[in-house]
Coordinates of C-alpha atoms in Angstrom, one line a residue:
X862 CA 80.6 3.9 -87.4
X863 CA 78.3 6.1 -85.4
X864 CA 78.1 6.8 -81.5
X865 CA 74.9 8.3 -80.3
X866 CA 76.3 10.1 -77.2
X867 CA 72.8 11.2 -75.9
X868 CA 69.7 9.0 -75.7
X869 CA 66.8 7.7 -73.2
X870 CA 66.6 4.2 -74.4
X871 CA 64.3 3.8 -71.7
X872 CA 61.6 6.3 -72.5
X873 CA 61.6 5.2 -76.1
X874 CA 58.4 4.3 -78.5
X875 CA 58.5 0.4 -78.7
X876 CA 55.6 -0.1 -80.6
X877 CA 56.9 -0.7 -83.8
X878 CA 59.4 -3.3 -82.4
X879 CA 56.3 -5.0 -80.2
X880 CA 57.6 -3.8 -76.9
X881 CA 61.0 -5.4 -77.2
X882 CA 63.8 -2.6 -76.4
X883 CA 66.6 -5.5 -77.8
X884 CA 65.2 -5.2 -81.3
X885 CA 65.4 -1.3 -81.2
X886 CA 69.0 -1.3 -80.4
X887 CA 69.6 -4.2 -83.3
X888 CA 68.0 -1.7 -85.6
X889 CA 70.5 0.8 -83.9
X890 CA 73.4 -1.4 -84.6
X891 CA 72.1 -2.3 -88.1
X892 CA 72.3 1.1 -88.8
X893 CA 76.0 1.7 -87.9
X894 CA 75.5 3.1 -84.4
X895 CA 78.6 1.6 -82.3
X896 CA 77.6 2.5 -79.3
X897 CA 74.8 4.9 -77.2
X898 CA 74.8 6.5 -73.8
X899 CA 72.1 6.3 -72.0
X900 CA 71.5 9.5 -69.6
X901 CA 70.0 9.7 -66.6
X902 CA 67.6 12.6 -65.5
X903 CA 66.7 11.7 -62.2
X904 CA 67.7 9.2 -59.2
X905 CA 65.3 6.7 -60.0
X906 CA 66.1 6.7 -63.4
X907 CA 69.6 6.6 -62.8
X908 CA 69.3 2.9 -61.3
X909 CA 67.4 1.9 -64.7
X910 CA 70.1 3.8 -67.5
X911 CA 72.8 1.0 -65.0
X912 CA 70.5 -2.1 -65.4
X913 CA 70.6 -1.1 -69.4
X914 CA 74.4 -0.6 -69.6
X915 CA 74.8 -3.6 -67.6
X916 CA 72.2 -5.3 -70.7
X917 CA 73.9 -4.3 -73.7
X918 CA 77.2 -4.2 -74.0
X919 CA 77.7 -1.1 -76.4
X920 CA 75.6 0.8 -74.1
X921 CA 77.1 3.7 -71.3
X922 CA 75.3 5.2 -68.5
X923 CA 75.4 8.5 -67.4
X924 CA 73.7 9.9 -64.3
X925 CA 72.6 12.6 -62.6
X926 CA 69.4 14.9 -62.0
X927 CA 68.2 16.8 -65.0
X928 CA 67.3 20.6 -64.1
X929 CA 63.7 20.2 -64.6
X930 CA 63.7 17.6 -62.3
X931 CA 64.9 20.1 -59.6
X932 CA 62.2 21.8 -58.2
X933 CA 62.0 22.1 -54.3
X934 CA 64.6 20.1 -52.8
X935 CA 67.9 19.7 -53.8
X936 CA 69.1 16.5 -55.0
X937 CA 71.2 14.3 -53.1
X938 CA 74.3 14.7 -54.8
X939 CA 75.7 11.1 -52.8
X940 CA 73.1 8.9 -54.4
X941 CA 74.3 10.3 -57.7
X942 CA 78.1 9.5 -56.4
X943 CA 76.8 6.1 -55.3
X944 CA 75.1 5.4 -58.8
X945 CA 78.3 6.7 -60.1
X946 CA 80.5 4.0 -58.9
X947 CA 79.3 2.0 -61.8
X948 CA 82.3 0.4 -64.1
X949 CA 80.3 1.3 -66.7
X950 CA 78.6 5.0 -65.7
X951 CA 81.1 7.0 -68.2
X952 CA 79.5 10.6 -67.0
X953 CA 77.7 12.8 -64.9
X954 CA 74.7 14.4 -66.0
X955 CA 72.4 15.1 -67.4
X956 CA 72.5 18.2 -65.1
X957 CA 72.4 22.2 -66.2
X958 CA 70.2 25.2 -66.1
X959 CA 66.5 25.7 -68.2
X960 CA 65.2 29.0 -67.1
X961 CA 62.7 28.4 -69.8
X962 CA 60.3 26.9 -67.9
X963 CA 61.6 27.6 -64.4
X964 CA 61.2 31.0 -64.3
X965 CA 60.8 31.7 -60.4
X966 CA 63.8 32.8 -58.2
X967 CA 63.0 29.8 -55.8
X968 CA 63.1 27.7 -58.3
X969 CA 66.0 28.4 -59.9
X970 CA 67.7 29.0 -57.2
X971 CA 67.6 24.9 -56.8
X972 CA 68.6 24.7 -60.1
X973 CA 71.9 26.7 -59.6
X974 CA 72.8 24.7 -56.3
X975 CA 72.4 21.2 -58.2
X976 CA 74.5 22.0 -61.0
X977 CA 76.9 23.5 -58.7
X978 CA 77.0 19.9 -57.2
X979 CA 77.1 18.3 -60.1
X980 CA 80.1 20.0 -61.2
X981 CA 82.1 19.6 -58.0
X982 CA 81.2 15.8 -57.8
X983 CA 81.9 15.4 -62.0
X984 CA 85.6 17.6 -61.0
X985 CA 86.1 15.0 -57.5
X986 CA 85.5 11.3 -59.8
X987 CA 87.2 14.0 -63.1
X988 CA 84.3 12.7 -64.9
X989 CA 82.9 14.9 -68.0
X990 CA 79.2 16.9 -67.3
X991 CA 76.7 16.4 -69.4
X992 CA 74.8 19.3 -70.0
X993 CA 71.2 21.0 -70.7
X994 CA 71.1 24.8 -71.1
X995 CA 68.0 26.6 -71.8
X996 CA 67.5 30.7 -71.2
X997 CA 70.6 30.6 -68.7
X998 CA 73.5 31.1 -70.6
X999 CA 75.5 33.7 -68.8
X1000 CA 75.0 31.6 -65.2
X1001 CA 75.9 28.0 -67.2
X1002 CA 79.1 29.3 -68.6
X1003 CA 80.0 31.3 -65.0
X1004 CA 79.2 28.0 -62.9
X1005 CA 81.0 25.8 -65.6
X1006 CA 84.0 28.1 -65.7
X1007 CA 84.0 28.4 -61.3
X1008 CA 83.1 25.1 -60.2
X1009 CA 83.9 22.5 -63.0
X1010 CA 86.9 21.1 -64.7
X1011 CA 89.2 22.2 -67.3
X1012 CA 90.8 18.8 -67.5
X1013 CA 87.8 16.4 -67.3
X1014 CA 85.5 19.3 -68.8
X1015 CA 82.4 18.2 -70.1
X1016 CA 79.6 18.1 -73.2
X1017 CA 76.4 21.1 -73.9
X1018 CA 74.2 18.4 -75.2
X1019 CA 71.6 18.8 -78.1
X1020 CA 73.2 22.5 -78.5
X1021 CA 70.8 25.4 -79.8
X1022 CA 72.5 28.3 -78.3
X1023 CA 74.6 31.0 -80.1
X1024 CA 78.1 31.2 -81.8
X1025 CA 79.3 33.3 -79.6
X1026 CA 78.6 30.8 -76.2
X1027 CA 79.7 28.0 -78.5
X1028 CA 83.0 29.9 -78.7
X1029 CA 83.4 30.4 -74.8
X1030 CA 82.4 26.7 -74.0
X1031 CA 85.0 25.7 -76.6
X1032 CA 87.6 27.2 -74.8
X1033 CA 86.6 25.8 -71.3
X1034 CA 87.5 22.7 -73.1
X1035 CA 84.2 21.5 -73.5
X1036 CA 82.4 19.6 -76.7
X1037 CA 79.2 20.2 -78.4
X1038 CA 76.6 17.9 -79.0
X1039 CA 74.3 17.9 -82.3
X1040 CA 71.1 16.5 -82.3
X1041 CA 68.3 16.3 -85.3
X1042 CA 67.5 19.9 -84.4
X1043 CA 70.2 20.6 -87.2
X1044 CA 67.9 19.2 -89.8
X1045 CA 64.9 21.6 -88.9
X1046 CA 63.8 24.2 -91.7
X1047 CA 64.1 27.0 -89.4
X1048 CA 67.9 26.0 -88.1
X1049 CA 69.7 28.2 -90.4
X1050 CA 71.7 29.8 -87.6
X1051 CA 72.4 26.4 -85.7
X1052 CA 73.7 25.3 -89.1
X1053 CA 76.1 28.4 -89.1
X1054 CA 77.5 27.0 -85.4
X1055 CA 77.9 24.0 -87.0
X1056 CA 79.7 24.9 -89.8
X1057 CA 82.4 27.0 -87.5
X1058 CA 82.8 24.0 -85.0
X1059 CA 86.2 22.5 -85.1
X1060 CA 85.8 18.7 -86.2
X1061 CA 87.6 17.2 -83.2
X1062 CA 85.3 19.3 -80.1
X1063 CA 82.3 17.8 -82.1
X1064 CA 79.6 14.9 -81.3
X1065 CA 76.6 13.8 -82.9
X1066 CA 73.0 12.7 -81.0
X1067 CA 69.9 11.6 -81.2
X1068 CA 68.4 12.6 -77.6
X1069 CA 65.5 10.1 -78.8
X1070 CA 63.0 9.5 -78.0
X1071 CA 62.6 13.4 -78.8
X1072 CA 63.6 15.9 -81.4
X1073 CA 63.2 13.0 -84.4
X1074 CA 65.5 14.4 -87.5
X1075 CA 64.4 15.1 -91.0
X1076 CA 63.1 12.8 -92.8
X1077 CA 62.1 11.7 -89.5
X1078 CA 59.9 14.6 -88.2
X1079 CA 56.4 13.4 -86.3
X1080 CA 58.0 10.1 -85.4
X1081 CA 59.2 9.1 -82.1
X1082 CA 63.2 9.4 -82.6
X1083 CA 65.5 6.5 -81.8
X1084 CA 69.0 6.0 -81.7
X1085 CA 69.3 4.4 -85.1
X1086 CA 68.2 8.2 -86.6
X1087 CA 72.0 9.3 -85.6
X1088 CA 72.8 8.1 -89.2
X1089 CA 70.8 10.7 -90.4
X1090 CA 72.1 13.2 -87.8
X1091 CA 75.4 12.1 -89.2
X1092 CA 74.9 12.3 -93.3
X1093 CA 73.1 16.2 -92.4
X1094 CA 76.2 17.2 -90.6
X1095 CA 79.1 15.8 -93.1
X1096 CA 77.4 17.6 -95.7
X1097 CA 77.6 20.7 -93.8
X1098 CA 81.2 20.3 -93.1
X1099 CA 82.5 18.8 -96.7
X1100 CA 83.0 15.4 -95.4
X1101 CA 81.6 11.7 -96.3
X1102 CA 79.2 10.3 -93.3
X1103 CA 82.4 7.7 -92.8
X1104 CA 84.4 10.6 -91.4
X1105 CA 82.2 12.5 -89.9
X1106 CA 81.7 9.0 -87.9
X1107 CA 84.8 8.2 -87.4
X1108 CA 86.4 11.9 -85.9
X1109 CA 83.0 12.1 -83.5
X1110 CA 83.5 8.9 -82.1
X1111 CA 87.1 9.3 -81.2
X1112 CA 85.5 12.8 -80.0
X1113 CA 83.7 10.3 -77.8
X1114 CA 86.1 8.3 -76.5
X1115 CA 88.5 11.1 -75.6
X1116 CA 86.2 13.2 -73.8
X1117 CA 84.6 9.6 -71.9
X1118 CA 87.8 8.3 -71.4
X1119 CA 86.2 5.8 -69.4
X1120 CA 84.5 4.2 -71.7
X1121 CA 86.0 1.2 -73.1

């Protein structure tokens, strides 16, 4: 019923399933979650999100190296190409901009070539982006509308960012992703976004292990918490949980047309 289109399956808290990531994603599946995808945020990582899609089969992979993970050097945008090659790596990502905690030029400046990369490798394989934007709104939507791709387009994932940039992304083709963040008490104006989003540019996350949704909060989040991700939105937009489900996962599958 439910797709969780952003989570780290392997950062997440095992200790209440005693280590064992397959019980997690039963308790995923138990819940109604269909299918997760697994994003990588750097090179290393990208070879473990593969070995996990390769486990499970409702499990993607996306990969790619996250912003925060650029900090002197460049990635090497061919090992994410390589990595990509994977039947079942659906997406690039997650890449982007966070000028929240990079806040010197140099740094940055790393930041903006990577995503650049990302973009022209995501437009070459016409794969969708997956991406983070943090304090860098103006250069995400200029390097989104100059280097990426109208056609293949792309995801802002676990979106906290205003109406007005949800409007502009929207028509550069691209989806937004909502994670538990929705459910905070002081989310009034990320409920507002919600509420104008068009039902069929829309996708649900959990971005677990972080971010855990109400009546979650304080626990380590999991993709099985996408349920209540789910139920918060519906109500938001006047629909049952079922539809809500069912119109973000064929979201899904139209904007990761290769997943299967």
């Amino acid at each position: 019923m439910f797709i969780d289109s952003h989570c780290h399956l392997d950062r997440l808290d095992l200790s209440g399933y005693g280590g064992d990531l397959d019980q997690a994603v039963e308790a995923a599946r138990q819940a109604g979650v269909d299918r997760m995808l697994c994003i990588g945020i750097d090179l290393e990582n990208g070879r473990k999100v593969v070995e996990l899609a390769e486990r499970y089969e409702d499990v993607y992979a996306s990969v790619g190296v996250h912003p925060l993970d650029c900090k002197e050097i460049v990635p090497d945008i061919d090992a994410v190409r390589y990595l990509a090659e994977h039947k079942k790596v659906i997406a690039i990502g997650e890449t982007g901009l966070d000028y929240y905690y990079a806040t010197t030029e140099g740094v940055q400046a790393v930041q903006r070539q990577s995503f650049i990369n990302h973009l022209q490798l995501a437009a070459e394989l016409q794969l969708p982006v997956v991406v983070h934007t943090r304090d860098a709104r103006e250069d995400t939507i200029d390097f989104i509308r100059e280097y990426g791709s109208k056609e293949s387009a792309g995801v802002l994932h676990c979106f906290t960012e205003s109406l007005e940039m949800a409007k502009v992304v929207l028509d550069l083709n691209y989806y937004i992703s909502i994670s538990g963040i929705v459910t905070f008490r002081n989310a009034a104006a990320l409920r507002e976004v919600v509420r104008y989003l068009p039902m069929d540019r829309l996708l649900i996350e959990t971005d677990s292990p972080y971010l855990a949704p109400v009546p979650h909060r304080g626990e380590s989040n999991e993709p099985r918490f996408v349920a209540d991700v789910a139920r918060f939105i519906a109500g938001l937009k006047g629909v049952t949980p079922e539809e809500l489900g069912l119109k973000t996962s064929e979201n899904f599958f139209r904007l990761f047309s290769k997943a299967f």
